[in-house]
Coordinates of C-alpha atoms in Angstrom, one line a residue:
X1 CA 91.5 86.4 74.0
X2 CA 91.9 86.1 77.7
X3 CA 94.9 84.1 78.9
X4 CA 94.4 81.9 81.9
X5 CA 96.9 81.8 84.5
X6 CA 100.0 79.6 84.0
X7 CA 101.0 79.7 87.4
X8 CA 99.4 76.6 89.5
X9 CA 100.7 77.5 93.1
X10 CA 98.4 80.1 94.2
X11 CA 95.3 79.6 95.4
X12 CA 92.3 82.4 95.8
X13 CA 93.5 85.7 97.3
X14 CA 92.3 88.8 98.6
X15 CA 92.3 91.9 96.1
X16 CA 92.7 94.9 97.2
X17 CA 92.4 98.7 95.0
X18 CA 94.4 102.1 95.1
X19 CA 98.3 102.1 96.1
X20 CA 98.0 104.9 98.6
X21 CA 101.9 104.2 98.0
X22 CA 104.2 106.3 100.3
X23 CA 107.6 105.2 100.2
X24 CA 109.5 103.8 103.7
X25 CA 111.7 106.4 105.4
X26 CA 114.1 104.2 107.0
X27 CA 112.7 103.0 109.9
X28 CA 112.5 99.8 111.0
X29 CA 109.3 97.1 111.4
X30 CA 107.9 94.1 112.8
X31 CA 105.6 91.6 112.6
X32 CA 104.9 92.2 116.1
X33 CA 106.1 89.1 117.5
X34 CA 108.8 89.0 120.0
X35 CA 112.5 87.6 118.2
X36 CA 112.7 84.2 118.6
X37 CA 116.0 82.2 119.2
X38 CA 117.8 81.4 116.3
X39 CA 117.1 77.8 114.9
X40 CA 119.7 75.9 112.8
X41 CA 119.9 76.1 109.1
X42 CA 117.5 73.8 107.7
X43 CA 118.2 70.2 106.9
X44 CA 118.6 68.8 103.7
X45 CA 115.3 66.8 104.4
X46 CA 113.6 70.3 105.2
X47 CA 115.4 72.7 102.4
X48 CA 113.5 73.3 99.0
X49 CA 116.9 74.6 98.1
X50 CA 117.6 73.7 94.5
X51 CA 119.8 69.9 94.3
X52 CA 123.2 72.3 93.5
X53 CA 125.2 72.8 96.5
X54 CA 128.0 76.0 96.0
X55 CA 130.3 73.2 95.5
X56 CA 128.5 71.8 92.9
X57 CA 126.8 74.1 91.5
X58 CA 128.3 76.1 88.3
X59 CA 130.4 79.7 88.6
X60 CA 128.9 82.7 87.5
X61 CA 129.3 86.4 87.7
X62 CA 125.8 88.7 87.3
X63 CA 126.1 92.0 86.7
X64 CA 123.0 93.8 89.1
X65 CA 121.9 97.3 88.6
X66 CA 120.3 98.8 91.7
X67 CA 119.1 102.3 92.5
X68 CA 121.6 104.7 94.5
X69 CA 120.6 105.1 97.9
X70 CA 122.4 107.6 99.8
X71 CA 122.0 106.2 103.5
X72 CA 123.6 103.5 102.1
X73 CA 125.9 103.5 99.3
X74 CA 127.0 100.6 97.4
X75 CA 130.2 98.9 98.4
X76 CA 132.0 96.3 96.2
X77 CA 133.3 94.5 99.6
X78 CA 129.7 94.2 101.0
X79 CA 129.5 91.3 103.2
X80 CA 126.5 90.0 101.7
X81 CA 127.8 89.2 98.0
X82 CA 131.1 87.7 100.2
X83 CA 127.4 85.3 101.6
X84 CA 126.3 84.7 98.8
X85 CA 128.8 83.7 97.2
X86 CA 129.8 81.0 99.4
X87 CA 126.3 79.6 99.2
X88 CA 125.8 80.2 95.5
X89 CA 129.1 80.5 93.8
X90 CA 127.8 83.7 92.0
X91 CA 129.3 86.9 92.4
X92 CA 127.2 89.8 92.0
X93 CA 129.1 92.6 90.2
X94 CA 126.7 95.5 91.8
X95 CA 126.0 98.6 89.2
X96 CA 124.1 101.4 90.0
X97 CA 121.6 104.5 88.3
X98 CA 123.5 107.8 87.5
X99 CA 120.1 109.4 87.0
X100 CA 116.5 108.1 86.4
X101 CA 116.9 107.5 83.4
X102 CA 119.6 104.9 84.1
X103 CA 117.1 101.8 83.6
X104 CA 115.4 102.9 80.4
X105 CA 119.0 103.7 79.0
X106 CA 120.5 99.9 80.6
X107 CA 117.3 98.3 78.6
X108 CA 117.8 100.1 75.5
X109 CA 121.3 99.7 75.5
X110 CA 123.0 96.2 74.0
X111 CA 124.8 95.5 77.4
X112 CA 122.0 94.8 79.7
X113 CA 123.0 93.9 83.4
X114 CA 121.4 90.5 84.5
X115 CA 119.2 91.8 87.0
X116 CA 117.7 94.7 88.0
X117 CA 116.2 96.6 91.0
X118 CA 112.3 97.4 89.3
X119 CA 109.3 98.8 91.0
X120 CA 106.0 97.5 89.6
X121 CA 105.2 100.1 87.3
X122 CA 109.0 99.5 85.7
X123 CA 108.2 95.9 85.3
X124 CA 104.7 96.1 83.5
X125 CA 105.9 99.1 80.9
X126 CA 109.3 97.1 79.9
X127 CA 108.3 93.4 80.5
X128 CA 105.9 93.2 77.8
X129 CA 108.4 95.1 75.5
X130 CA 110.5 91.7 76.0
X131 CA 113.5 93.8 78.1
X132 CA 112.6 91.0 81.3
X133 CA 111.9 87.7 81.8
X134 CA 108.5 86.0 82.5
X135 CA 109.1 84.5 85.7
X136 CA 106.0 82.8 85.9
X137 CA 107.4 80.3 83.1
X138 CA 111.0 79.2 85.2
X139 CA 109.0 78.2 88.5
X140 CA 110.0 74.7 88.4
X141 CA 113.7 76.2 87.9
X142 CA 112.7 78.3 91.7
X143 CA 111.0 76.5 94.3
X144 CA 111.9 78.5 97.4
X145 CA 110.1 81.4 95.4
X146 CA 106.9 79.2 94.2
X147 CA 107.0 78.9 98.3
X148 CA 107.0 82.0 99.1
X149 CA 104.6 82.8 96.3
X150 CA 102.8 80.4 97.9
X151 CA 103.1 81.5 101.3
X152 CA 101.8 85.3 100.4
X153 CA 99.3 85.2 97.2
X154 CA 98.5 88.7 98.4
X155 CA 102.7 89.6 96.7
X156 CA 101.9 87.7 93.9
X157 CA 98.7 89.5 92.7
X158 CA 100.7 92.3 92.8
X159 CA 103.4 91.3 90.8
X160 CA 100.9 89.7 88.3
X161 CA 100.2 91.1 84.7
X162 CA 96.8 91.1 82.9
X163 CA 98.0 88.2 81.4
X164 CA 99.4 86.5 84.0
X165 CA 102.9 87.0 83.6
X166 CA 105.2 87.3 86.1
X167 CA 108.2 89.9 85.1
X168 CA 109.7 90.4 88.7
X169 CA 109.6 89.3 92.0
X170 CA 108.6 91.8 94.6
X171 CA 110.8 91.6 98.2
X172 CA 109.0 91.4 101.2
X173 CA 109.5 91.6 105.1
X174 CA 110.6 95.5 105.0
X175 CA 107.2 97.0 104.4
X176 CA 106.0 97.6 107.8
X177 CA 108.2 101.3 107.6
X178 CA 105.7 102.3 105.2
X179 CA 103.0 101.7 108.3
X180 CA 101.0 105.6 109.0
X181 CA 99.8 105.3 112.1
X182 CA 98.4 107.8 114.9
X183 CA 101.0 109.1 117.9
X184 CA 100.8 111.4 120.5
X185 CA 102.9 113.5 123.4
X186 CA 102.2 111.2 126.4
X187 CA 104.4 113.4 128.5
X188 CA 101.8 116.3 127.8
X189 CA 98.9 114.0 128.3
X190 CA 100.3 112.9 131.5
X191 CA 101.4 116.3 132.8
X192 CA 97.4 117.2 132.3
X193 CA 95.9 113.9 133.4
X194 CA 94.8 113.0 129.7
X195 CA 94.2 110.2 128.2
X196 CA 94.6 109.2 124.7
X197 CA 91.3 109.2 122.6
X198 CA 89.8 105.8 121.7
X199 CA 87.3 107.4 119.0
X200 CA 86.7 110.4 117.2
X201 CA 84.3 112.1 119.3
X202 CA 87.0 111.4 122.4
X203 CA 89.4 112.7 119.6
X204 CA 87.3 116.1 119.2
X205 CA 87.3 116.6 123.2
X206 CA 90.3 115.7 123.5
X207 CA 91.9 118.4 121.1
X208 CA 89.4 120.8 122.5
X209 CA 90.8 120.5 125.9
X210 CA 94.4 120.7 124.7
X211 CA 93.3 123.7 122.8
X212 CA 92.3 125.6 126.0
X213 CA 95.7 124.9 127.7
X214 CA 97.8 125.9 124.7
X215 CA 95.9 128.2 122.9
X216 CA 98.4 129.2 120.2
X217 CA 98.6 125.2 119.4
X218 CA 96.5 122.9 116.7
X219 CA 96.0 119.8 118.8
X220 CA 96.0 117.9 115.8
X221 CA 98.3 117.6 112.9
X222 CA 98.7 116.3 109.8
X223 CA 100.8 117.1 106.3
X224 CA 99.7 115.1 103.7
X225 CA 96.7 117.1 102.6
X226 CA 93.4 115.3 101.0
X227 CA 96.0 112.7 100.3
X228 CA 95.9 111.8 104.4
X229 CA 92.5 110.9 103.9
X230 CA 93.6 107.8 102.9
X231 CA 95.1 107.2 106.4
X232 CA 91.8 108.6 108.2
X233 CA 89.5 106.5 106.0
X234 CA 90.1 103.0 107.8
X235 CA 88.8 104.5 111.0
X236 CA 85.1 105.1 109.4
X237 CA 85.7 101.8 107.8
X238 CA 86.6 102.8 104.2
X239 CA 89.1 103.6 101.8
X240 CA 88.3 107.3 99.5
X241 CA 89.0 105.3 96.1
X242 CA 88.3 102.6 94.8
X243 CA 89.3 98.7 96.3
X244 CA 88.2 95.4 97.0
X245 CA 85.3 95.3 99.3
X246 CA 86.1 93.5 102.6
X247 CA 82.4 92.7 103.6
X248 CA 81.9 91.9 99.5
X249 CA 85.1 89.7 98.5
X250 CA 85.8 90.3 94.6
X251 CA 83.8 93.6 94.4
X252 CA 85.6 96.5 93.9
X253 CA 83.6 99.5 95.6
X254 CA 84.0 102.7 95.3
X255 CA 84.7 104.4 99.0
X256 CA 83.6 108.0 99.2
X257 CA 79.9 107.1 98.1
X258 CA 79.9 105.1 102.0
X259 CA 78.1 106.7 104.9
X260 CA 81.1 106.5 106.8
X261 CA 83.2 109.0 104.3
X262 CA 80.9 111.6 104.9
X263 CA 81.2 111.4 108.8
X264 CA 84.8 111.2 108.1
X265 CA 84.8 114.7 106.0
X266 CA 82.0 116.1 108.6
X267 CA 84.3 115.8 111.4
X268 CA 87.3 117.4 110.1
X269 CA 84.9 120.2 108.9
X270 CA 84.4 120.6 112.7
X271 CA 87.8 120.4 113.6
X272 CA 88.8 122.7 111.0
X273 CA 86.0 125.6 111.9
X274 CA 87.5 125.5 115.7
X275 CA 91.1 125.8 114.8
X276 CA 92.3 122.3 116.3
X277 CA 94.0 121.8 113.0
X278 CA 96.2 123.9 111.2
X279 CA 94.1 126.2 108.9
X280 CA 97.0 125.6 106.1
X281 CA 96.8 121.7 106.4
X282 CA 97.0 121.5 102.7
X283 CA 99.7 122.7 102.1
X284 CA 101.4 121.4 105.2
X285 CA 105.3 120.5 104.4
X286 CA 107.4 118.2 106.3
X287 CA 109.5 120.9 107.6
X288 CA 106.1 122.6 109.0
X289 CA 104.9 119.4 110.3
X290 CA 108.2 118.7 111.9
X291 CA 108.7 122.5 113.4
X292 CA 104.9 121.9 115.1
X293 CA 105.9 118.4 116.7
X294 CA 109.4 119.7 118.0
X295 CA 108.1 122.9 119.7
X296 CA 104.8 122.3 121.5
X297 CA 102.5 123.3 118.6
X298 CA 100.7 119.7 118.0
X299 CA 100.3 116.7 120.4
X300 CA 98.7 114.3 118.3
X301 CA 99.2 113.0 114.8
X302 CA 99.3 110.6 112.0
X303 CA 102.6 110.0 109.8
X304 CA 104.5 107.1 109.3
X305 CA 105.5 104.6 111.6
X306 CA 109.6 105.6 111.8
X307 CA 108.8 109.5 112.3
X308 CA 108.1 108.9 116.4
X309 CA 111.6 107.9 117.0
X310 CA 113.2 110.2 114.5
X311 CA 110.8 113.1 116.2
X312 CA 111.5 112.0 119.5
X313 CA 115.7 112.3 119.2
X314 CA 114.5 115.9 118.5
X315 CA 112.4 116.8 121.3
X316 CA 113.7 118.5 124.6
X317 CA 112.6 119.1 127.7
X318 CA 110.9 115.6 128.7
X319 CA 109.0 115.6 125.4
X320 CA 108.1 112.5 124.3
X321 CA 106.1 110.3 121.3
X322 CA 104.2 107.7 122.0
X323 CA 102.2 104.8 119.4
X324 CA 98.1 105.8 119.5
X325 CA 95.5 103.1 118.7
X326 CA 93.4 104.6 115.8
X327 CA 90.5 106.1 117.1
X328 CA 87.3 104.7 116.0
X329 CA 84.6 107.0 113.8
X330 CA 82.4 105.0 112.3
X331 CA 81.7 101.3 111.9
X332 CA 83.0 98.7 114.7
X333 CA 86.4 98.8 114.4
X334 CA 88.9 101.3 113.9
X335 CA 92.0 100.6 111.3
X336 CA 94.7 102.1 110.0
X337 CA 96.1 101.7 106.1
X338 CA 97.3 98.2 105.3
X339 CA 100.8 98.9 103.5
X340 CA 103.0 96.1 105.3
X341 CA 104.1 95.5 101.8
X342 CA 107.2 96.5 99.7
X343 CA 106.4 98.2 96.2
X344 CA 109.9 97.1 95.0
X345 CA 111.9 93.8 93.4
X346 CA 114.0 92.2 91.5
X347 CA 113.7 91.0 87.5
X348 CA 116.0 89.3 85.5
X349 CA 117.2 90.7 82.0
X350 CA 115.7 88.4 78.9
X351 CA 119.0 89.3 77.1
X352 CA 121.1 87.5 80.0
X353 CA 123.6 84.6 78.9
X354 CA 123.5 83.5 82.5
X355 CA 120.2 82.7 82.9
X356 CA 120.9 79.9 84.9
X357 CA 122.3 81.2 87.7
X358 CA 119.9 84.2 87.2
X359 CA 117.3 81.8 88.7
X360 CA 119.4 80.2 91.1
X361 CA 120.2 83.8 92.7
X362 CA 116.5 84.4 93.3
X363 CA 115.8 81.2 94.3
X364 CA 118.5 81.8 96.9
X365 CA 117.4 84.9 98.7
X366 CA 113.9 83.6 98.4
X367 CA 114.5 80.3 100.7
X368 CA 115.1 80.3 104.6
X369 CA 118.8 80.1 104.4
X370 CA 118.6 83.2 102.3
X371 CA 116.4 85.0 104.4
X372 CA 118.3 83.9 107.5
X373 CA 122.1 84.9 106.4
X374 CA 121.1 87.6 104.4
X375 CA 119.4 89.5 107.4
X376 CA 121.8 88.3 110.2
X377 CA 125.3 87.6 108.6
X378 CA 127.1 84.3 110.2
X379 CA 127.6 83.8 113.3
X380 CA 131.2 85.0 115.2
X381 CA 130.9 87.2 111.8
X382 CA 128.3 89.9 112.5
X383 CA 127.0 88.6 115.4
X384 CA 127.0 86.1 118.5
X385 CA 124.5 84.0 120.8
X386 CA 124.1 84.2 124.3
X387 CA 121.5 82.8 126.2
X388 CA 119.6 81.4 122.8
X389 CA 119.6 85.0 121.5
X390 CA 121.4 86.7 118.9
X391 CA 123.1 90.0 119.7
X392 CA 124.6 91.7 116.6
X393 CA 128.2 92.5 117.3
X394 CA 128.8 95.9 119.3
X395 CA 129.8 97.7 116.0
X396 CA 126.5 97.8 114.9
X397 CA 124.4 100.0 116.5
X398 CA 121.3 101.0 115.2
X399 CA 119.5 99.4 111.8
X400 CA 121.5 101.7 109.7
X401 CA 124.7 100.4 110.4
X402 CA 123.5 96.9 108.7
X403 CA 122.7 98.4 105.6
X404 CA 126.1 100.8 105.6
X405 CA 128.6 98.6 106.7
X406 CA 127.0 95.0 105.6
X407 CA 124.5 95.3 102.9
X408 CA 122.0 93.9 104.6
X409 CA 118.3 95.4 103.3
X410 CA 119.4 96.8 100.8
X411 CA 118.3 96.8 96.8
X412 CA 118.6 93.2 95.1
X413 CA 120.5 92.0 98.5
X414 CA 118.2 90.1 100.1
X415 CA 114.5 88.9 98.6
X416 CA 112.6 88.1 101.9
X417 CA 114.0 90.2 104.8
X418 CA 113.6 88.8 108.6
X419 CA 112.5 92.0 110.0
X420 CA 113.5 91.1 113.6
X421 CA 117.1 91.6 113.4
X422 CA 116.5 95.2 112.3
X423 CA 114.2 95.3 115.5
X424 CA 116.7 93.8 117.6
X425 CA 119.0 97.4 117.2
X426 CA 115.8 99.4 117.9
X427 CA 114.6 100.5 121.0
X428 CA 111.7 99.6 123.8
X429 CA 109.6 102.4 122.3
X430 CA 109.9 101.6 118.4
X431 CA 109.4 98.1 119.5
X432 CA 106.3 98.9 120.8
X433 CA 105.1 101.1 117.9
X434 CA 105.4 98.7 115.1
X435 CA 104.3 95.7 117.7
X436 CA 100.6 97.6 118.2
X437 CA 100.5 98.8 114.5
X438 CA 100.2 95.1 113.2
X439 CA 97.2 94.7 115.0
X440 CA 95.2 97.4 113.4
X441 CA 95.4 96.7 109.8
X442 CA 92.4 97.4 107.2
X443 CA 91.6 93.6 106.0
X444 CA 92.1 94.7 102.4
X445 CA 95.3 97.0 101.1
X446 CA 94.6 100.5 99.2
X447 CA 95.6 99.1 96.0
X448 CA 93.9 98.5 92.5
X449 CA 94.0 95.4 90.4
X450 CA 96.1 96.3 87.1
X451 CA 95.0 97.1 83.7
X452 CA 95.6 96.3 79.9
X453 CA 96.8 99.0 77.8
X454 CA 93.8 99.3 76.6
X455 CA 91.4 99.4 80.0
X456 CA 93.5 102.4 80.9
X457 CA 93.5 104.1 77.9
X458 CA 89.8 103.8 78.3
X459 CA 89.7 105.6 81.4
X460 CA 92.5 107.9 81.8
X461 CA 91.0 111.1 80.6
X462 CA 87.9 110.1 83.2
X463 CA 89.8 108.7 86.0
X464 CA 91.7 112.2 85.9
X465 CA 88.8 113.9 86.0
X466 CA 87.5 112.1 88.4
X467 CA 90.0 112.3 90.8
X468 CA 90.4 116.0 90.4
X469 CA 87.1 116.6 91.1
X470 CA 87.0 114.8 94.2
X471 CA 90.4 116.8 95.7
X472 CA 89.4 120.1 95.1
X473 CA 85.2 119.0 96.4
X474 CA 86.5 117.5 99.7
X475 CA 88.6 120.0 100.6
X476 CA 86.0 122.7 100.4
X477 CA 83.6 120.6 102.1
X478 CA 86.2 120.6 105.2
X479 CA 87.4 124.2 105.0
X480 CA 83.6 125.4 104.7
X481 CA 83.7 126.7 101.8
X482 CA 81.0 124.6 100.6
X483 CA 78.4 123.0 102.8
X484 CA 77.7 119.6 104.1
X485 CA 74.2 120.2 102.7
X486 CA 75.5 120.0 99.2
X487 CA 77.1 116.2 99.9
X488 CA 74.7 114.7 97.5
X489 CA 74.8 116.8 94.8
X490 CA 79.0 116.3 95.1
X491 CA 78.1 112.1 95.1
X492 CA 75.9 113.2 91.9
X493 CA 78.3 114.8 90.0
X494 CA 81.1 112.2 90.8
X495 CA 78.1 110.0 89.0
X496 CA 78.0 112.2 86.1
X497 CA 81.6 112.3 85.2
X498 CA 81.7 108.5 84.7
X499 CA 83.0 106.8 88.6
X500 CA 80.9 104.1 87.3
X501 CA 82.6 103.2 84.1
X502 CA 85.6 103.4 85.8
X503 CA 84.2 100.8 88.6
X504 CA 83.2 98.3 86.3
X505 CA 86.6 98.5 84.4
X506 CA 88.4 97.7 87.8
X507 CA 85.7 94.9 88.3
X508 CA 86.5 93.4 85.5
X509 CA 90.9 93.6 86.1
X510 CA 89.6 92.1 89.2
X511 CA 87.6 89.0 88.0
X512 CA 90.6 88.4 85.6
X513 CA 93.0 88.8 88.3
X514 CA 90.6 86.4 90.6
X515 CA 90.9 83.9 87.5
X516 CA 94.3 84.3 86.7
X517 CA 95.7 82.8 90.0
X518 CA 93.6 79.6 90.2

């Protein structure tokens, strides 16, 4: 029997299929607006904080197991559990993995932490098992988050089970690091009176005439295999699986049957027979990829978003990355992936005896206050204001150094993240990059509507098939091996194996989904 939706507070939403999902790599991100001065804490006629005030409000201790990162690990003396709890009056005790199978082993255990670090794959295989709370029942107990939820429908359909439970809360504000976009060496393109290529045909020439100059180069680079035409796609107006149609709201379709695929695969079949890319793309590492950018072997790419500053500390001799709009192949406009988002959160332990303050936690980082302290610290603290600007104190000075020395952006520490005092740290040129990448996004994200048990289980043995199929056909297309004149009879067999069945099972997640959140 279908369940409807208990959750009141969002209205219709745009769906989107296939988690291309790459994970950040530290960089930092924008929304592409400039920082704006900082405004004063909101007044108690503007806050949807809860009615307790830290002085009021009742003592507790959570016990928080996080993931182990090592760019920044975990200290008890963190500045922002000394934040939080001065506005909360809970102290976070901070645990963290040993090994990945530290979370299955917490949940099993009969000493589960209160909360928990969770991707959203953690929370739909343990939430139903009863190991976390349905958030989607406690909203009354949150309203900064029903805000936010509010605020961005397009989080809470991804945080949404078949049934329309809730059994985390996913962060948001950091995702732009997980941005691939194109770049190029402008100090080559200058030095040769080139300009950077507004579509794929200029793309083609382009590399051709790069080519000629450096003839032991492949103009154009990329590592990630098939896998990067996922990145490629939103330039011929698709993505290769399967996702919410953006000329067709709430119909999923499936992407390499479009017109624009197959000019997609066509061109890199071109590129590939003239040697502008490297002939062992799929296998490309990112020690390969990185040994091509840092010695003259490539001048134009696609990777993500924090790879142009962290290439560009590397290059000598005047060499320099610059952010490239996506060139345009097919369609009207050309796009790159949307994947602003973060695929990671916070749930809260069913077993906890403070539930409570479990709530009052989240609602916490979730409000403006939250967002505000817990990305720039307190003033005269971490940083000061001069001229209606905030600078962060000379200590800190580059992004890392928040998450080292402060906690800031890091697991469970913060819920919504303002991603302009990252920024502030970074320079001209990053600011630039993720500033132009926000205007380029596909209108839908590369991301499938989630399944019962019993939907997947339905499809698994075709979806693998499927998808097998279509990695080792597409790449023969493009290295030649087999033709472009045998495209329909690929399409045809994709037919055969059951894409269809498999369609139709994600249409129907998606009309549930749809449903769900009215």
């Amino acid at each position: 029997m279908k369940r409807k939706k208990k959750i009141s507070v969002i209205g219709a939403i745009l769906i989107a299929s296939l988690i291309a999902g790459c994970s950040g790599n530290g960089g930092t991100a924008t929304t592409g607006n400039e920082a704006e001065p900082p405004s004063a804490s909101p007044s108690a006629e503007e806050s949807t904080a809860p009615a307790n005030t830290p002085s009021s409000a009742p003592e507790a201790t959570l016990r928080l197991l996080t993931d182990l990162k090592e760019i920044a690990p975990p200290k008890p003396d963190w500045a922002v559990w000394k934040w939080v709890k001065e506005e909360t009056n809970i102290a976070i005790k901070q645990e963290t993995w040993t090994g990945p199978e530290s979370l299955a082993l917490a949940i099993a255990s009969g000493d589960m932490p209160d909360l928990f670090t969770v991707f959203p794959g953690d929370a739909q295989k343990y939430g139903p098992q009863g190991a976390f709370l349905d958030l989607s029942k406690h909203l009354d107990q949150m309203p900064n988050v029903k805000k936010f939820l509010d605020a961005k429908p397009e989080v809470a359909q991804r945080m949404t089970s078949p049934g329309g439970q809730m059994y985390h809360v996913l962060n948001d504000g950091m995702g732009a690091g997980n941005l691939m976009v194109w770049f190029y060496r402008d100090d080559i393109f200058a030095k040769h009176n080139l300009k950077a290529p507004t579509t794929w045909d200029e793309l083609y020439e382009t590399a051709k005439q790069l080519k000629a100059l450096y003839p032991d180069s492949y103009p154009f680079t990329f590592r990630h295999g098939v896998n990067t035409l996922r990145a490629f796609g939103p330039q011929f107006g698709v993505y290769p699986y399967m996702y919410e149609d953006p000329a067709a709201p709430g119909k999923i379709k499936y992407g390499v049957t479009d017109p624009g695929f197959k000019v997609m695969v066509e061109y890199l079949n071109k590129f590939y027979q003239e040697k502008l890319i490297p002939q062992d793309w799929l296998s490309m590492d990112y020690k390969a990829w990185t040994q091509q950018v840092a010695t003259d072997k490539t001048f134009m790419t696609i990777q993500y978003i924090g790879q142009i500053e962290i290439m560009n500390s590397q290059l000598q001799n005047g060499g320099h990355l610059k952010f490239m709009a996506p060139p345009l192949g097919y369609g009207d406009k050309a796009y790159i992936q949307k994947a602003d988002y973060e695929d990671y959160g916070i749930a809260v332990s069913s077993k906890t005896k403070n539930q409570d303050a479990a709530l009052r936690y989240l609602d916490f980082v979730y409000s403006d206050k939250g967002k505000d302290i817990l990305s720039w610290g307190k003033e005269g603290e971490t940083y000061t204001i001069e001229d209606g600007k905030r600078n962060f104190l000379p200590q800190f000075k580059e992004p890392n150094d928040l998450r080292k020395e402060l906690g800031i952006f890091t697991s469970a520490a913060y819920g919504v993240a303002d991603i302009e005092a990252s920024l502030s740290l970074s320079n001209d040129n990053e600011k630039h990059s993720f500033s132009e990448a926000m205007k380029y996004q596909f209108p839908t994200m590369n991301m499938t509507p989630l399944l019962t048990d019993e939907e997947r289980n339905a499809i698994t043995a075709t979806e693998e098939q499927l998808n097998k199929y279509y990695d080792s056909s597409v790449a023969k297309f493009i290295i030649g091996e087999t033709p472009m004149s045998q495209w329909d009879a690929f399409l045809e067999e994709l037919n055969k194996i059951g894409a269809q069945k498999v369609i139709d099972t994600y249409q129907v997640a998606l009309d549930r989904l749809k449903e769900n959140i009215k």
